[in-house]
Each structure stands twice: as C-alpha cells, then as structure tokens.
Short mmCIF file of C-alpha atoms in Angstrom, two decimals:
data_model
loop_
_atom_site.label_atom_id
_atom_site.label_comp_id
_atom_site.label_asym_id
_atom_site.label_seq_id
_atom_site.Cartn_x
_atom_site.Cartn_y
_atom_site.Cartn_z
CA MET A 1 1.49 21.97 -0.13
CA LEU A 2 4.53 21.05 -2.20
CA GLY A 3 7.97 22.32 -1.26
CA THR A 4 11.35 22.31 -2.97
CA ALA A 5 13.61 23.42 -0.13
CA PRO A 6 16.74 21.27 0.16
CA ILE A 7 17.03 18.83 3.03
CA ARG A 8 19.56 19.77 5.68
CA ARG A 9 20.91 17.65 8.48
CA THR A 10 19.35 20.05 10.94
CA ASP A 11 15.82 19.41 9.59
CA THR A 12 13.56 17.75 12.12
CA ALA A 13 9.92 16.76 12.30
CA ASP A 14 7.68 14.77 14.59
CA VAL A 15 6.93 12.32 11.76
CA VAL A 16 8.55 11.80 8.37
CA VAL A 17 6.29 10.09 5.85
CA VAL A 18 8.09 8.33 2.99
CA GLY A 19 5.86 8.36 -0.09
CA ALA A 20 3.30 10.90 -1.29
CA GLY A 21 0.76 8.50 -2.72
CA LEU A 22 -2.80 8.39 -1.47
CA ALA A 23 -1.91 6.51 1.74
CA GLY A 24 1.06 8.70 2.66
CA LEU A 25 -0.81 11.96 2.08
CA ALA A 26 -3.87 10.71 3.97
CA ALA A 27 -1.71 9.74 6.95
CA ALA A 28 0.07 13.10 6.83
CA HIS A 29 -3.30 14.86 6.70
CA GLU A 30 -4.47 12.96 9.78
CA LEU A 31 -1.25 13.51 11.74
CA ALA A 32 -1.04 17.21 10.90
CA GLY A 33 -4.64 17.57 11.99
CA ALA A 34 -3.65 16.11 15.36
CA GLY A 35 -1.07 18.88 15.77
CA LEU A 36 2.09 16.98 14.80
CA ALA A 37 4.83 18.43 12.60
CA VAL A 38 4.96 16.26 9.47
CA THR A 39 7.33 16.10 6.51
CA VAL A 40 6.50 14.01 3.44
CA VAL A 41 9.28 13.00 1.03
CA GLU A 42 8.47 11.69 -2.44
CA ALA A 43 10.96 10.32 -4.97
CA ALA A 44 8.86 11.31 -7.98
CA ASP A 45 8.41 14.84 -9.21
CA ALA A 46 4.70 14.86 -8.37
CA VAL A 47 2.39 13.47 -5.72
CA GLY A 48 -0.17 10.75 -6.25
CA GLY A 49 1.78 7.56 -6.91
CA ARG A 50 -0.40 5.16 -8.90
CA MET A 51 -3.31 7.62 -8.74
CA ALA A 52 -1.79 9.78 -11.48
CA THR A 53 -3.59 11.74 -14.19
CA THR A 54 -2.00 13.29 -17.28
CA ASP A 55 -3.34 16.39 -19.03
CA ALA A 56 -2.93 15.89 -22.79
CA ASP A 57 -4.35 18.67 -24.97
CA GLY A 58 -7.27 19.16 -22.60
CA TYR A 59 -7.93 15.45 -22.03
CA ARG A 60 -7.56 14.23 -18.44
CA LEU A 61 -6.16 10.69 -18.73
CA ASP A 62 -5.87 8.44 -15.68
CA HIS A 63 -2.88 6.10 -15.52
CA GLY A 64 -4.81 3.51 -13.50
CA ALA A 65 -8.23 1.93 -13.39
CA HIS A 66 -9.47 3.30 -10.08
CA LEU A 67 -13.20 3.01 -9.45
CA LEU A 68 -14.58 4.70 -6.36
CA CYS A 69 -17.66 3.84 -4.37
CA ALA A 70 -19.73 6.47 -2.61
CA ASP A 71 -20.41 3.88 0.08
CA TRP A 72 -16.84 4.14 1.38
CA PRO A 73 -16.99 5.96 4.76
CA GLU A 74 -13.29 6.92 4.46
CA LEU A 75 -14.20 9.48 1.79
CA ASN A 76 -16.06 11.41 4.48
CA ARG A 77 -13.26 11.12 7.04
CA PHE A 78 -10.89 13.73 5.60
CA PRO A 79 -11.82 17.44 5.56
CA ALA A 80 -9.80 17.87 2.36
CA PHE A 81 -12.33 15.68 0.54
CA ALA A 82 -15.09 18.22 1.18
CA ALA A 83 -14.10 19.62 -2.23
CA LEU A 84 -14.21 16.18 -3.89
CA THR A 85 -16.93 15.68 -6.48
CA LEU A 86 -17.87 12.12 -7.42
CA ARG A 87 -19.29 11.55 -10.88
CA PRO A 88 -21.47 8.43 -10.73
CA PHE A 89 -21.83 5.86 -13.45
CA ALA A 90 -25.34 4.96 -14.53
CA PRO A 91 -26.90 2.67 -11.89
CA GLY A 92 -25.52 -0.83 -11.90
CA ALA A 93 -23.28 -2.11 -14.69
CA VAL A 94 -24.04 -3.22 -18.24
CA VAL A 95 -22.86 -6.68 -19.29
CA ARG A 96 -22.91 -7.11 -23.05
CA GLY A 97 -22.99 -10.39 -24.91
CA THR A 98 -23.19 -11.06 -28.60
CA GLU A 99 -26.98 -10.90 -28.79
CA ARG A 100 -28.07 -9.92 -25.30
CA THR A 101 -27.34 -7.20 -22.78
CA VAL A 102 -27.91 -7.49 -19.03
CA ARG A 103 -27.86 -4.66 -16.52
CA LEU A 104 -26.70 -5.76 -13.08
CA GLY A 105 -28.10 -3.57 -10.38
CA GLY A 106 -30.92 -2.53 -12.71
CA ALA A 107 -34.39 -3.94 -12.90
CA ARG A 108 -34.36 -5.86 -16.17
CA ALA A 109 -32.42 -7.39 -19.01
CA LEU A 110 -32.16 -5.06 -22.00
CA ARG A 111 -33.34 -6.09 -25.44
CA PRO A 112 -30.62 -6.39 -28.11
CA GLY A 113 -29.23 -3.00 -28.98
CA ALA A 114 -30.71 -1.13 -26.02
CA GLY A 115 -28.30 1.38 -24.57
CA GLY A 116 -25.85 0.71 -27.39
CA ALA A 117 -25.38 -2.28 -29.63
CA ALA A 118 -24.80 -5.58 -27.94
CA GLY A 119 -23.40 -7.32 -30.94
CA GLY A 120 -23.09 -4.87 -33.83
CA GLY A 121 -20.11 -2.85 -34.94
CA THR A 122 -17.05 -3.91 -36.80
CA GLY A 123 -16.89 -7.51 -35.64
CA SER A 124 -15.39 -9.32 -32.68
CA THR A 125 -12.50 -11.47 -31.63
CA GLY A 126 -12.16 -14.70 -29.69
CA GLY A 127 -14.74 -16.65 -31.72
CA SER A 128 -17.83 -14.76 -30.53
CA ALA A 129 -19.80 -16.15 -33.49
CA ARG A 130 -20.16 -19.36 -31.47
CA HIS A 131 -22.19 -17.54 -28.81
CA THR A 132 -25.98 -17.46 -28.82
CA ALA A 133 -28.56 -15.28 -27.17
CA ARG A 134 -28.16 -17.49 -24.09
CA SER A 135 -24.42 -16.76 -23.81
CA LEU A 136 -25.13 -14.59 -20.75
CA GLY A 137 -27.36 -17.24 -19.26
CA THR A 138 -31.12 -16.90 -18.98
CA ALA A 139 -33.20 -14.02 -17.74
CA LEU A 140 -33.77 -16.07 -14.60
CA ASP A 141 -29.99 -16.34 -14.06
CA ALA A 142 -29.66 -12.56 -14.19
CA ALA A 143 -32.64 -12.07 -11.89
CA ARG A 144 -31.19 -14.47 -9.34
CA LEU A 145 -27.82 -12.71 -9.42
CA ARG A 146 -29.49 -9.34 -8.94
CA ALA A 147 -31.38 -10.79 -5.97
CA GLN A 148 -28.11 -12.04 -4.46
CA LEU A 149 -26.53 -8.61 -4.92
CA ALA A 150 -29.54 -7.07 -3.19
CA ARG A 151 -29.08 -9.47 -0.26
CA LEU A 152 -25.39 -8.48 -0.06
CA ALA A 153 -26.40 -4.83 0.05
CA ALA A 154 -28.65 -5.53 3.04
CA THR A 155 -26.10 -7.65 4.94
CA ALA A 156 -23.95 -6.08 7.65
CA PRO A 157 -20.19 -6.14 6.89
CA GLU A 158 -19.58 -8.05 10.12
CA ARG A 159 -21.73 -10.92 8.90
CA LEU A 160 -19.91 -11.02 5.55
CA LEU A 161 -16.56 -11.13 7.33
CA ALA A 162 -17.79 -14.05 9.43
CA ARG A 163 -18.45 -16.21 6.38
CA PRO A 164 -16.00 -19.00 5.49
CA GLU A 165 -13.20 -17.57 3.36
CA GLN A 166 -12.49 -19.13 -0.03
CA PRO A 167 -11.39 -18.01 -3.49
CA ALA A 168 -14.31 -16.04 -4.91
CA ALA A 169 -15.08 -18.47 -7.74
CA ARG A 170 -15.26 -21.42 -5.34
CA ALA A 171 -17.40 -19.50 -2.84
CA TRP A 172 -20.00 -18.52 -5.42
CA ALA A 173 -20.13 -22.08 -6.76
CA ALA A 174 -20.75 -23.30 -3.20
CA ARG A 175 -23.66 -20.87 -2.96
CA GLY A 176 -25.28 -22.52 -5.96
CA VAL A 177 -24.54 -19.85 -8.55
CA PRO A 178 -24.38 -21.57 -11.97
CA SER A 179 -20.97 -21.62 -13.62
CA ARG A 180 -22.38 -19.81 -16.68
CA THR A 181 -23.55 -16.97 -14.42
CA VAL A 182 -20.16 -16.76 -12.72
CA GLY A 183 -18.30 -16.85 -16.02
CA THR A 184 -20.34 -14.36 -18.02
CA LEU A 185 -21.96 -12.00 -15.49
CA LEU A 186 -20.09 -12.12 -12.21
CA ARG A 187 -16.54 -12.53 -13.51
CA PRO A 188 -16.37 -9.25 -15.48
CA LEU A 189 -17.95 -7.30 -12.61
CA VAL A 190 -15.59 -8.71 -9.98
CA ALA A 191 -12.65 -8.14 -12.33
CA ALA A 192 -13.59 -4.46 -12.64
CA LEU A 193 -13.75 -4.16 -8.85
CA THR A 194 -10.59 -6.13 -7.94
CA ALA A 195 -8.45 -6.29 -11.15
CA ASP A 196 -8.62 -10.07 -10.80
CA PRO A 197 -10.20 -11.76 -13.83
CA GLY A 198 -9.26 -15.18 -12.42
CA LEU A 199 -11.59 -14.77 -9.40
CA THR A 200 -8.86 -15.92 -7.01
CA THR A 201 -9.49 -13.00 -4.65
CA SER A 202 -10.75 -13.73 -1.14
CA SER A 203 -14.51 -14.21 -1.08
CA ARG A 204 -14.73 -11.82 1.87
CA VAL A 205 -13.02 -9.03 -0.07
CA VAL A 206 -15.25 -9.67 -3.08
CA ASP A 207 -18.43 -9.78 -0.99
CA LEU A 208 -17.61 -6.41 0.57
CA ALA A 209 -16.78 -4.90 -2.82
CA LEU A 210 -20.03 -6.19 -4.30
CA ARG A 211 -21.93 -4.92 -1.27
CA GLY A 212 -20.64 -1.38 -1.88
CA PHE A 213 -21.44 -1.66 -5.58
CA ALA A 214 -24.98 -2.85 -4.88
CA ARG A 215 -25.62 -0.19 -2.24
CA ARG A 216 -24.29 2.98 -3.85
CA GLY A 217 -22.86 2.11 -7.26
CA LEU A 218 -19.53 3.22 -8.69
CA ALA A 219 -18.11 6.63 -9.54
CA LEU A 220 -15.13 8.51 -10.93
CA PRO A 221 -13.56 11.51 -9.20
CA ALA A 222 -14.19 14.68 -11.15
CA GLY A 223 -11.01 15.78 -12.91
CA GLY A 224 -9.26 12.43 -12.70
CA ALA A 225 -7.82 10.08 -10.10
CA SER A 226 -5.10 12.58 -9.16
CA THR A 227 -7.79 14.79 -7.64
CA LEU A 228 -7.78 12.75 -4.41
CA PRO A 229 -4.05 12.99 -3.60
CA GLY A 230 -4.05 16.55 -4.94
CA LEU A 231 -6.70 17.66 -2.45
CA LEU A 232 -4.86 16.01 0.44
CA ALA A 233 -1.54 17.62 -0.53
CA ALA A 234 -3.09 21.07 -0.96
CA ALA A 235 -4.62 20.91 2.54
CA LEU A 236 -1.26 20.29 4.25
CA PRO A 237 0.80 23.17 5.69
CA ARG A 238 3.12 24.85 3.21
CA GLY A 239 6.38 22.99 2.63
CA THR A 240 5.14 19.71 4.12
CA VAL A 241 5.59 17.71 0.90
CA ARG A 242 9.01 17.58 -0.76
CA THR A 243 9.05 15.97 -4.19
CA GLY A 244 12.14 14.72 -5.99
CA VAL A 245 13.58 13.40 -2.71
CA ARG A 246 14.32 9.68 -2.55
CA ALA A 247 14.69 7.94 0.80
CA VAL A 248 17.50 5.37 0.81
CA ALA A 249 17.53 4.29 4.46
CA VAL A 250 15.26 4.65 7.46
CA SER A 251 15.44 4.15 11.19
CA ALA A 252 13.04 4.95 13.99
CA ASN A 253 14.35 8.50 14.25
CA ALA A 254 15.80 9.45 10.86
CA VAL A 255 15.42 9.21 7.09
CA GLU A 256 18.50 9.34 4.87
CA THR A 257 18.04 10.60 1.33
CA ASP A 258 19.97 10.00 -1.86
CA GLY A 259 21.33 13.54 -1.74
CA GLY A 260 23.14 12.83 1.52
CA GLY A 261 20.80 14.85 3.68
CA THR A 262 19.15 13.36 6.75
CA LEU A 263 15.82 14.19 8.26
CA GLY A 264 15.68 13.72 12.01
CA CYS A 265 12.33 12.84 13.55
CA ARG A 266 10.49 11.04 16.32
CA ALA A 267 8.90 8.50 13.98
CA VAL A 268 9.02 7.31 10.36
CA LEU A 269 5.99 6.13 8.41
CA ILE A 270 6.77 4.23 5.19
CA ALA A 271 3.87 4.77 2.80
CA THR A 272 5.31 3.44 -0.45
CA GLY A 273 4.30 0.39 -2.44
CA ALA A 274 5.25 -2.96 -0.98
CA ARG A 275 8.34 -3.43 -3.17
CA ASP A 276 9.85 -0.06 -2.22
CA ALA A 277 8.88 -0.61 1.40
CA ALA A 278 10.74 -3.94 1.40
CA ALA A 279 13.84 -2.22 0.01
CA LEU A 280 13.80 0.18 2.98
CA LEU A 281 12.64 -2.35 5.53
CA PRO A 282 13.76 -5.92 4.74
CA GLY A 283 11.19 -8.46 5.80
CA VAL A 284 8.15 -6.59 4.52
CA ARG A 285 5.95 -9.05 2.65
CA VAL A 286 5.69 -8.26 -1.06
CA PRO A 287 2.46 -9.64 -2.53
CA ARG A 288 1.84 -10.79 -6.05
CA TYR A 289 0.40 -8.00 -8.18
CA HIS A 290 -2.29 -7.83 -10.84
CA PRO A 291 -1.09 -5.93 -13.94
CA VAL A 292 -3.36 -3.30 -15.47
CA THR A 293 -3.23 -1.51 -18.81
CA VAL A 294 -5.50 1.45 -19.54
CA LEU A 295 -6.21 2.66 -23.08
CA HIS A 296 -7.69 6.07 -23.83
CA HIS A 297 -9.32 6.77 -27.20
CA ALA A 298 -10.75 10.00 -28.59
CA ALA A 299 -13.92 8.75 -30.26
CA ASP A 300 -15.03 11.97 -31.94
CA ALA A 301 -14.90 10.48 -35.45
CA ALA A 302 -17.39 7.73 -34.53
CA PRO A 303 -18.69 8.45 -31.02
CA PRO A 304 -20.42 5.71 -29.03
CA PRO A 305 -23.75 6.37 -27.26
CA ALA A 306 -23.36 9.04 -24.58
CA ASP A 307 -24.34 6.63 -21.82
CA PRO A 308 -22.45 7.00 -18.49
CA ALA A 309 -22.48 3.23 -17.95
CA LEU A 310 -19.74 0.86 -16.92
CA VAL A 311 -19.71 -1.64 -19.79
CA LEU A 312 -18.51 -5.20 -19.19
CA ASP A 313 -17.82 -7.81 -21.86
CA GLY A 314 -19.56 -11.00 -20.81
CA ASP A 315 -18.43 -12.93 -23.88
CA ARG A 316 -14.68 -12.11 -23.64
CA ARG A 317 -14.58 -11.05 -27.29
CA GLY A 318 -11.24 -9.38 -26.82
CA PRO A 319 -8.74 -8.23 -24.20
CA VAL A 320 -10.85 -5.43 -22.69
CA THR A 321 -12.49 -6.38 -19.40
CA HIS A 322 -14.46 -3.18 -18.90
CA THR A 323 -14.85 0.15 -20.63
CA ALA A 324 -16.79 3.40 -20.33
CA VAL A 325 -17.42 6.65 -22.15
CA ALA A 326 -15.45 8.56 -19.53
CA SER A 327 -16.55 11.93 -20.93
CA ALA A 328 -20.20 10.95 -20.33
CA VAL A 329 -19.43 10.09 -16.70
CA ASP A 330 -17.16 13.08 -16.07
CA PRO A 331 -17.34 15.83 -18.72
CA SER A 332 -14.39 17.64 -17.13
CA ARG A 333 -12.05 15.00 -18.57
CA THR A 334 -12.33 16.29 -22.15
CA PRO A 335 -12.37 19.54 -24.07
CA PRO A 336 -15.93 20.71 -24.79
CA GLY A 337 -17.74 18.58 -27.32
CA ARG A 338 -15.16 15.76 -27.33
CA THR A 339 -15.68 12.08 -26.51
CA LEU A 340 -13.26 10.04 -24.42
CA VAL A 341 -13.50 6.27 -24.15
CA THR A 342 -11.41 4.64 -21.43
CA SER A 343 -10.87 0.87 -21.53
CA VAL A 344 -9.13 -1.48 -19.10
CA VAL A 345 -7.17 -4.65 -19.88
CA LEU A 346 -6.36 -7.08 -17.08
CA GLY A 347 -4.49 -10.33 -16.59
CA ALA A 348 -1.99 -11.72 -19.10
CA ASN A 349 -3.45 -9.55 -21.88
CA ALA A 350 -2.29 -6.45 -19.99
CA LEU A 351 1.33 -7.46 -20.67
CA ALA A 352 0.98 -7.19 -24.47
CA PRO A 353 2.78 -4.33 -26.30
CA PRO A 354 0.66 -1.16 -26.67
CA GLY A 355 0.41 -1.41 -30.45
CA VAL A 356 -0.73 -5.02 -30.31
CA LEU A 357 -3.32 -4.19 -27.65
CA ASP A 358 -4.68 -1.20 -29.55
CA GLU A 359 -5.16 -3.30 -32.67
CA ALA A 360 -6.87 -6.07 -30.67
CA VAL A 361 -9.27 -3.87 -28.70
CA ARG A 362 -10.73 -1.88 -31.60
CA PRO A 363 -12.96 -4.68 -33.00
CA GLN A 364 -14.08 -5.52 -29.47
CA LEU A 365 -14.90 -1.89 -28.61
CA GLY A 366 -16.69 -1.52 -31.92
CA ALA A 367 -18.86 -4.52 -31.04
CA LEU A 368 -19.53 -3.27 -27.51
CA TYR A 369 -20.50 0.24 -28.59
CA GLY A 370 -21.98 -0.46 -32.03
CA VAL A 371 -19.68 1.89 -33.95
CA ASP A 372 -16.62 1.71 -36.17
CA ALA A 373 -13.85 2.05 -33.56
CA ARG A 374 -11.16 1.84 -36.23
CA ARG A 375 -11.56 5.59 -36.70
CA TRP A 376 -10.84 6.43 -33.08
CA GLU A 377 -7.62 8.21 -32.14
CA LEU A 378 -5.42 6.50 -29.56
CA LEU A 379 -4.49 9.16 -27.01
CA ALA A 380 -2.46 7.13 -24.52
CA VAL A 381 -1.71 3.66 -23.20
CA HIS A 382 -0.69 3.39 -19.55
CA HIS A 383 0.67 0.09 -18.26
CA GLU A 384 1.39 -0.72 -14.62
CA PRO A 385 2.73 -4.23 -13.96
CA HIS A 386 2.32 -3.75 -10.20
CA ALA A 387 -1.03 -2.02 -10.19
CA VAL A 388 -3.12 -3.89 -7.62
CA PRO A 389 -1.88 -6.16 -4.81
CA ALA A 390 -3.38 -9.63 -5.11
CA MET A 391 -5.74 -10.58 -2.31
CA PRO A 392 -6.07 -14.38 -2.40
CA ALA A 393 -7.76 -16.33 0.37
CA PRO A 394 -6.90 -16.20 3.18
CA HIS A 395 -6.43 -12.44 3.07
CA ASP A 396 -5.58 -10.31 6.09
CA ALA A 397 -7.13 -6.89 5.44
CA ARG A 398 -5.62 -5.52 8.64
CA ARG A 399 -1.96 -6.32 8.26
CA PRO A 400 0.15 -4.72 11.02
CA VAL A 401 1.01 -1.06 10.48
CA ARG A 402 3.28 -0.74 13.52
CA VAL A 403 6.71 -2.36 13.15
CA LEU A 404 8.01 -0.99 16.43
CA THR A 405 7.79 2.25 18.35
CA GLY A 406 8.88 4.93 15.91
CA LEU A 407 8.57 2.85 12.71
CA TYR A 408 5.30 2.30 10.85
CA LEU A 409 3.87 1.13 7.50
CA CYS A 410 0.78 1.93 5.48
CA GLY A 411 -0.49 1.41 1.94
CA ASP A 412 -2.96 -0.72 0.04
CA HIS A 413 -0.70 -3.74 0.59
CA ARG A 414 -1.55 -3.53 4.32
CA ASP A 415 -5.30 -3.62 3.72
CA THR A 416 -7.16 -4.13 0.44
CA GLY A 417 -5.80 -3.26 -2.99
CA THR A 418 -8.14 -0.31 -3.51
CA PRO A 419 -8.12 3.43 -2.78
CA GLN A 420 -10.34 2.59 0.19
CA GLY A 421 -7.69 0.16 1.47
CA ALA A 422 -4.99 2.83 1.13
CA LEU A 423 -7.08 5.34 3.10
CA ARG A 424 -8.02 2.78 5.73
CA SER A 425 -4.41 1.72 6.31
CA ALA A 426 -3.39 5.38 6.58
CA LEU A 427 -5.94 5.95 9.32
CA ARG A 428 -4.74 2.87 11.20
CA ALA A 429 -1.09 3.94 10.92
CA ALA A 430 -1.83 7.49 12.04
CA GLU A 431 -3.76 6.11 15.00
CA ALA A 432 -0.78 3.92 15.96
CA VAL A 433 1.57 6.92 15.81
CA ARG A 434 -0.74 9.06 17.91
CA ARG A 435 -1.17 6.29 20.45
CA ASP A 436 2.59 5.84 20.84
CA PHE A 437 3.05 9.61 21.11
CA GLY A 438 0.19 9.96 23.58
CA VAL A 439 -1.53 12.47 21.28
CA PRO A 440 -5.35 12.37 21.22
CA ALA A 441 -7.12 12.19 17.88
CA CYS A 442 -8.66 15.38 16.57
CA PRO A 443 -12.25 14.53 15.57
CA ARG A 444 -12.45 17.33 13.00
CA PRO A 445 -8.94 18.32 11.91
CA VAL A 446 -8.54 21.94 10.90
CA LEU A 447 -5.60 22.31 8.54
CA ARG A 448 -4.14 25.50 7.13
CA ALA A 449 -4.89 25.42 3.43
CA ALA A 450 -2.11 26.46 1.10
#
C-alpha cells in the first residue's frame, strides 16, 4: 500500500528497501510475509520502475517490452500474484519473410499469406525485394529448429547450465545450425526474449529462455506490465511504500533522503537499477544495457488480422524486431472495439528520434500485417536507453546479493535481465536478510491486504 507520510528521524523499520520496482516490491513482500517491519522508499511518484504502464484514453500502453513466460516458477511464489491473469500469445511465434511465413513452436510452415500477409501491404524497407521464398531457409531448416527447441524443452535446466558457455550465435553455430537459420529464424526470436539482436548473450541464458518459450509459450499480463508491481504493492501493509522519496545515502542501519529525513533500520536492501545502486554504493558493477523503444499504434482505420501471435521479422525489412496485435492478446488494453498494435525496436535503431522511427516502421508493419499502416494513429513512443542489462558470456546469473551484514542488493542486474531475474534476485536477497536476522522463512506468507 502506498503512503505519503513524511519521513521523520524517529522512523524505524527492520528493513528499508530502496526502490519500488518489481525486485524491491517482491523482496518487501517476502520480508513482510516473514514478519519483518518493512519500509519501501521510491524516488518516483509511482511504483513499478521500468514495468510502467500508461492509461491514455482507455488504452493501456506499456513503457517496456516485457514478455512473461508461464513456465517461470517465481510467478507462483508470491501470494499477491494469485490475482495475476496471464494472456497467452498464440502458440509459438510467427516469423515472416517476404514470401514465406514460418511458425516456430507450431507444427508447420504457413503458406504465403496465412495468418496475415507475409509480403503484402504498403511495401518494405532495407531492400527486401532481393529476398526470395527461401529467405527464411528451407522447410527442413525450420523443422530442424523446431526439433531443437523441442529437445530444449525436454532438457533439465541443470544440464543446460552445465554446457560450455559461449555467445549465443557462436554456440548455435557450433551445434551445426546453419547461419541462414540463425540469422532469419533464431535471431528475431532470441532478440524478443533477451533484447539482444546481436546474439552476444550467454548461450546458457538463451538456452533457458528458449526452453521456457518451447515449454509454455509467452504471455502478457492482463492490464499491462504495471499489474505485477501493482499487485505486490497492494498486498503490503498500509503505509509500507513511500513514493516521491529519494535516497541519497545508505549505511547498514540507516537511509538518508533528499528531504533531510533519516530512516533508521536493522538492514538496507538496495533494489534500484545498477546505475542508481552504484551511486549509493560505489563499487557496484554497472553492466552495459540494451536500449529498447516501444511504439503503440491505434490501428482502427486499417486493422491487421486479429491474431494473438508474436510476429517476428525474419527479413529485417525495417527497424521493428517484433510486434503483436496487443488488443488480440489482451483485450483489456483497449477500449471496446479498438485495435492496438505494439511494436518493439532494439539495438542502434532504438536510439533514433520518435518521428524518424514512426516513419520507418509503418512500411514494415504494413508488410508484416498486410494492411496500409500509414493510416494508423501513433499513440505513444516510449524509449528506455537502459532497458535490459546485457548478459554476455560468461554471465553470472547469481551475482552476490549480500554486501555485508545489514546491506544487500537485488535487481535484474544481479541475475538475468528479465522480470524473472528481478523476482529471483529478490527472493535470494530476502533469504539473505532472513538468514542474517535468524528469521525462518514463511512458506505461505499471509499479508494484510490494503
């Protein structure tokens, strides 16, 4: 529950959590469930951090490109998520080329135009006229990749983690996957999962992400990405979360704020992004980040097919890496009868000005969906230069969360750059706090709902 009471020097708590993003709120949820008094301070005016959603005239527009996987066990770890509804994409993912469409995770390659035009629309960019029907490889290439995804789904995570670690592109080449398959089928899928179109991410991280995709598919949270931090915040005792409060210094037993007030405590957990954590705690490693830009279009004038599929561009006809009719996946994101298309731009293209990007993506989206996207209304462009921590090989997905007794860290930069990584690091940090306090874990936390 949010609170606006001013901080006083007499305020005390067992644990002060700095940052009300997904990791900070998850850790607070876990610690409060173990019976500890927790205070969460957040510099912004709202909770959620990078998992923010804006309501614009009835449209629910995510600021980021967060894809969830029902295979993540962490989603079942928090009682607050009992109210979470996942809206699944159509099984697998659709990779569209100029004259051919392939469904990964499905049973077959689609004929041209099936499930939406593969090469029609208003044209394309990037010289797609050079591509042929074999631009996505052969039907055998797609079948072999689907077979490899099926093997990943059946492989225990421990075995995947025991494999030699390399950059993903190099690892798949070593496994005999043809470069055309990597470039046109695997690259856009891995980019959607990791925000890394260059395939430099650790092969272990990619294998685990692909395993989850192959096992349970991908989903969006009903109502937008902010639903997850919102549920965690609402389940905390009243007054636990204080927004508009910026921490400027921390120690093992106090947090100083920019208003001059100090919160005394027995422990401090820094749950901000890596850059803000390093400002409070010099020496924290700040990783390289993958930039992400998300464009939202109202497509009512020329709506694409109402297919809840994740659509990938195998031919790189423009800056969009992946796109979806978000209103088909999650109808709660639009007013009744409206169509919302959400598209994601990664890599260097994500740094382009919004107007330039919007102009560049419309021909590409028209080709992917087989409609005239020039008539669509641009609702919003959200750019985050520090959206996803890079995870190059070798990548330590269990970076230390305990600095010393009384001082802890959590966040996706301590694990993997995904919502799952944020939740996992929060659980590890909460466990470290409990262990140092000598407090046993509560297997089924019961929190007082606001």
